[in-house]
Short mmCIF file of C-alpha atoms in Angstrom, two decimals:
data_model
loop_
_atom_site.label_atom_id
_atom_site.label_comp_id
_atom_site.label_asym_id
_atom_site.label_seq_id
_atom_site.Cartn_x
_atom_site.Cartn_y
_atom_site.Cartn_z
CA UNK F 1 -87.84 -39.49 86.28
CA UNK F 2 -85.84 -38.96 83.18
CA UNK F 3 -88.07 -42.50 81.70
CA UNK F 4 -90.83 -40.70 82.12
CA UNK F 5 -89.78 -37.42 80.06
CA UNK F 6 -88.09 -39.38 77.13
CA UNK F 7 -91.30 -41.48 77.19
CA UNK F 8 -93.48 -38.11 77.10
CA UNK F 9 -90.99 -36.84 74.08
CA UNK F 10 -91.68 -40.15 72.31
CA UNK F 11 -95.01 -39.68 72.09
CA UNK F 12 -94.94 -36.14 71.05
CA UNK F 13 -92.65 -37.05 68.25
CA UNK F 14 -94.71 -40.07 66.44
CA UNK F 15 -98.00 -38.38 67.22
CA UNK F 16 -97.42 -36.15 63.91
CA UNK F 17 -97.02 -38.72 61.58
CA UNK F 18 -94.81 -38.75 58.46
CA UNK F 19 -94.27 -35.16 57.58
CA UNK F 20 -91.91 -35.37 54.24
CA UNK F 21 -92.99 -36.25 51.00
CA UNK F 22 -91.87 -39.10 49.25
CA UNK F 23 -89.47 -36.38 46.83
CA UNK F 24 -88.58 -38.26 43.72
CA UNK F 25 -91.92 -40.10 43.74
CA UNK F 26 -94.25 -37.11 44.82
CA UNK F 27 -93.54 -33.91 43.41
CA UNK F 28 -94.28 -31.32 45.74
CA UNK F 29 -96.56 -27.65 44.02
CA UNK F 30 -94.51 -25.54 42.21
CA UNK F 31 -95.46 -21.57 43.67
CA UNK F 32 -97.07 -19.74 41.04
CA UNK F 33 -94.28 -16.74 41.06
CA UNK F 34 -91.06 -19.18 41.02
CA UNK F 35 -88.61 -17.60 38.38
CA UNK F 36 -86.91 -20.73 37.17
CA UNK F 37 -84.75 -21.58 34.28
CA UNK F 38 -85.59 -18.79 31.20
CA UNK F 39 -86.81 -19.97 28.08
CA UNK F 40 -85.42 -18.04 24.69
CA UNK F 41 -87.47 -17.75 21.97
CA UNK F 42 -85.27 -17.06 18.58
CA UNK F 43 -88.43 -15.86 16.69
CA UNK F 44 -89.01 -12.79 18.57
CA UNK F 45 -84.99 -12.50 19.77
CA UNK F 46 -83.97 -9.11 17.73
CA UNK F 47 -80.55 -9.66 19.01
CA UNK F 48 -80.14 -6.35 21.01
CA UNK F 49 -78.10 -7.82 23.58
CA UNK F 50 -79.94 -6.33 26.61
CA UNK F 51 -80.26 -9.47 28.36
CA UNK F 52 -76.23 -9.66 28.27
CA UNK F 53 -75.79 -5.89 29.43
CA UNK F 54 -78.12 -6.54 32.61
CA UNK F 55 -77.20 -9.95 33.48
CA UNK F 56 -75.24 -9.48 36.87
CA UNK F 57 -74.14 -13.14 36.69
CA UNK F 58 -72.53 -12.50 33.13
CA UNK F 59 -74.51 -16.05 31.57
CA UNK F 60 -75.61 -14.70 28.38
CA UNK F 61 -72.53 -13.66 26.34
CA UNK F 62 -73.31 -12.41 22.85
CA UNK F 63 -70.52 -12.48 19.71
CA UNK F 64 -70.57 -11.07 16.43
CA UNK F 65 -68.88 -13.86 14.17
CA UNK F 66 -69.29 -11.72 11.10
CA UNK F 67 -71.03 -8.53 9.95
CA UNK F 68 -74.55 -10.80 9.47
CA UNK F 69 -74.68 -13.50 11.80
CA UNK F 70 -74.93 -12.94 15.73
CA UNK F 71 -74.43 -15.49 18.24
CA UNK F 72 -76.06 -15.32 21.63
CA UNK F 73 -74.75 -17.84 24.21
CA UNK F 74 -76.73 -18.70 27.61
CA UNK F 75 -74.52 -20.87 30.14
CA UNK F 76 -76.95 -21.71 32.59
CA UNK F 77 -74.40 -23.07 35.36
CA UNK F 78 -73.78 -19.66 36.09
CA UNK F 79 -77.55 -18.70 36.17
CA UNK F 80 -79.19 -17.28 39.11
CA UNK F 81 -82.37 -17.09 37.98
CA UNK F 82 -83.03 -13.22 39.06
CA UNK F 83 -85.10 -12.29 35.87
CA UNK F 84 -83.37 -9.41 34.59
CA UNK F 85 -82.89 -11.12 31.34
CA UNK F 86 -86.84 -11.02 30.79
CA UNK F 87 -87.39 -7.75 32.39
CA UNK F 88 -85.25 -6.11 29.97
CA UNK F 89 -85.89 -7.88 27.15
CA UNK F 90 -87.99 -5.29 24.67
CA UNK F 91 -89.67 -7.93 23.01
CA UNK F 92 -90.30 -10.52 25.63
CA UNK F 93 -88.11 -13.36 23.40
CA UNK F 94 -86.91 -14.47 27.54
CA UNK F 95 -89.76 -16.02 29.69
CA UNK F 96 -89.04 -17.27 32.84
CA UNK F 97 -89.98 -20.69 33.10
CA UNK F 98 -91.45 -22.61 36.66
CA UNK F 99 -88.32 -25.53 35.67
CA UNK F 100 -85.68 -25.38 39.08
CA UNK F 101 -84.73 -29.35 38.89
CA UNK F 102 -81.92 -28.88 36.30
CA UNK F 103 -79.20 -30.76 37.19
CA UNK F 104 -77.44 -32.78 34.96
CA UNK F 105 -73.52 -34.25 34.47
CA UNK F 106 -73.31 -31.93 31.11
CA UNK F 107 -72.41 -28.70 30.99
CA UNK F 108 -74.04 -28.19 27.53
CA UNK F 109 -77.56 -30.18 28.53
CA UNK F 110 -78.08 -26.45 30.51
CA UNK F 111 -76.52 -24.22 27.96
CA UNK F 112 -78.51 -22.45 24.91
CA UNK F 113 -76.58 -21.21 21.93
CA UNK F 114 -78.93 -18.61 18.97
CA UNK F 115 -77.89 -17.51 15.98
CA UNK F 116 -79.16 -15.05 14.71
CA UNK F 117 -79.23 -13.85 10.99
CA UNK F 118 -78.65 -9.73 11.21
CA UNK F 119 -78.78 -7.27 8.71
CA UNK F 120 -77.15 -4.32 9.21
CA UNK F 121 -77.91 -0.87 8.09
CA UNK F 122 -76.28 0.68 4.93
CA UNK F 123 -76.53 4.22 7.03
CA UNK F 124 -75.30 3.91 10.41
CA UNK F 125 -74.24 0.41 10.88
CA UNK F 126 -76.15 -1.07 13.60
CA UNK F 127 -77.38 -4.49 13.75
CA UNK F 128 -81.07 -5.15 13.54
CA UNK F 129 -82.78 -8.49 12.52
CA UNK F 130 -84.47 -8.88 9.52
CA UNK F 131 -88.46 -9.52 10.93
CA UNK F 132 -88.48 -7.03 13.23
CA UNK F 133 -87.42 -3.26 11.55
CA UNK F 134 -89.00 -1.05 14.01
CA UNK F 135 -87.02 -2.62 17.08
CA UNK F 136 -84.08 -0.73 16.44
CA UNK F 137 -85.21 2.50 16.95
CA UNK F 138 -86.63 1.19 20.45
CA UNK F 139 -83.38 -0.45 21.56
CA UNK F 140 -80.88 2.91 20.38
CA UNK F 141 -78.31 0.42 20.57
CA UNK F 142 -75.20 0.67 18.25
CA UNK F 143 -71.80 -1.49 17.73
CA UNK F 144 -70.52 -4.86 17.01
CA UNK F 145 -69.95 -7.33 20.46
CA UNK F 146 -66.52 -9.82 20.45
CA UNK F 147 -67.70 -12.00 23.72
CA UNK F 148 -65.54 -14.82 24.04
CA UNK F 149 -67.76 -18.00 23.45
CA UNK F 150 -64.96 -20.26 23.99
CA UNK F 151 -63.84 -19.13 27.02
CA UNK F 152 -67.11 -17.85 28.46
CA UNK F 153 -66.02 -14.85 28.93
CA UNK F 154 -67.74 -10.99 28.80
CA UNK F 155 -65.07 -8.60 26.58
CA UNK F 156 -66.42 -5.11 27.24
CA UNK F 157 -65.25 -3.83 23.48
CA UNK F 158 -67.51 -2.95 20.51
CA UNK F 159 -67.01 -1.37 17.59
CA UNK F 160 -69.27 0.97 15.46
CA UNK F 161 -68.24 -1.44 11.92
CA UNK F 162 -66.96 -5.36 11.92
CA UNK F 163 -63.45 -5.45 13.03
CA UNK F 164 -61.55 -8.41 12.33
CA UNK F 165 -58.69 -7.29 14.57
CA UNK F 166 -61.31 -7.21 17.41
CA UNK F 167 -62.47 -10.46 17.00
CA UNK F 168 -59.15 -12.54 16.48
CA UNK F 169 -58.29 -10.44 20.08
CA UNK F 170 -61.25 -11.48 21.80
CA UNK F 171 -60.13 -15.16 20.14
CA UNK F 172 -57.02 -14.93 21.96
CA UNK F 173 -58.27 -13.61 25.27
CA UNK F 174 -57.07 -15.74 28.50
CA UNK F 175 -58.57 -16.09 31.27
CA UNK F 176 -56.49 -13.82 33.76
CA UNK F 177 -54.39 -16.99 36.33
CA UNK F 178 -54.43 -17.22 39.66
CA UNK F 179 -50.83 -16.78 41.21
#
C-alpha cells in the first residue's frame, strides 16, 4: 500500500518537467517597474543635497571640502533601493536603474563619489552650481554640509558660511563603540 502511493507521488513529481532556469546561463525578464541600483548623472546634479536629506538608509553623504567644491558620496552597500533619492531629486540627476545583480568583493566597485564645482552667492551664501542658476530658488536650501566621507558617516551640522572648525570636527568624528 504505501508502494503504491510513493509510486503515485513519483509520477506526479517528474510529470512537470524541469521548472528552474538554468540562472547564470539564462537570465530570467527583468519586471518593467524594478527600482534597482540608481544611476547619478553629474551634469544635471545641482548639488542640493535632497537625495541625502531623504535617504532613510543614510547612503548618500554629501561634504563641503571648501567654500567651491562639493562632494557627494553614494555607498551602495547600504542601499535599499526605495527610490527616494530620485523622487526628490528636483532635477532628475538620480534614475533608477533595472541593475539588482551587484555583488562584488569591493566595497568601492558599488560606491559613486561627485564633485561638484559650486559657486556660492556673494549675497546670502548658499551653494548653487554654476549651469544651473534658477535651481536655487526651487530648492530654498541654505548652509554648508561636514558629512564624514571617511567614516561614512551623516553629521547633522551646517553652517550658513565655510567653517573650518566644522570641518576639522566632522574630520575627527568617531564612530560611537560598542561596550
Amino acid at each position: 500500500m504505501w508502494l503504491t502511493s510513493k509510486i503515485k507521488q513519483l509520477l506526479m513529481v517528474m510529470k512537470p518537467g524541469v521548472v528552474t532556469l538554468d540562472y547564470p546561463n539564462e537570465r530570467p525578464p527583468v519586471p518593467a517597474n524594478l527600482r534597482g541600483q540608481p544611476v547619478f548623472d553629474h551634469q544635471k546634479c545641482i548639488g542640493c543635497g535632497g537625495c541625502s536629506d531623504h535617504c532613510p538608509s543614510r547612503c548618500i553623504l554629501v561634504r563641503d571640502v571648501c567654500q567651491e567644491l562639493r562632494v557627494m558620496l553614494y555607498d551602495g552597500s547600504r542601499c535599499t533601493y526605495c527610490g527616494r533619492c530620485a523622487d526628490i531629486c528636483p532635477e532628475q540627476a538620480i534614475t533608477m536603474s533595472n541593475s539588482f545583480e551587484i555583488a562584488c568583493d569591493d566595497k568601492d566597485d558599488i560606491t559613486t563619489r561627485m564633485e561638484l564645482f559650486m559657486m556660492s552667492c556673494q549675497r546670502c551664501g548658499r551653494c548653487y552650481e554654476m549651469e544651473k542658476t534658477n535651481a536655487i530658488d526651487r530648492i530654498n536650501l541654505k548652509g554648508f554640509r561636514y558629512d564624514n566621507l571617511e567614516q561614512r558617516a551623516l553629521i547633522r551640522k551646517t553652517s550658513e558660511t565655510f567653517s573650518t572648525e566644522l570641518l576639522k570636527e566632522s574630520d575627527n568624528y568617531q564612530r560611537p563603540s560598542k561596550k
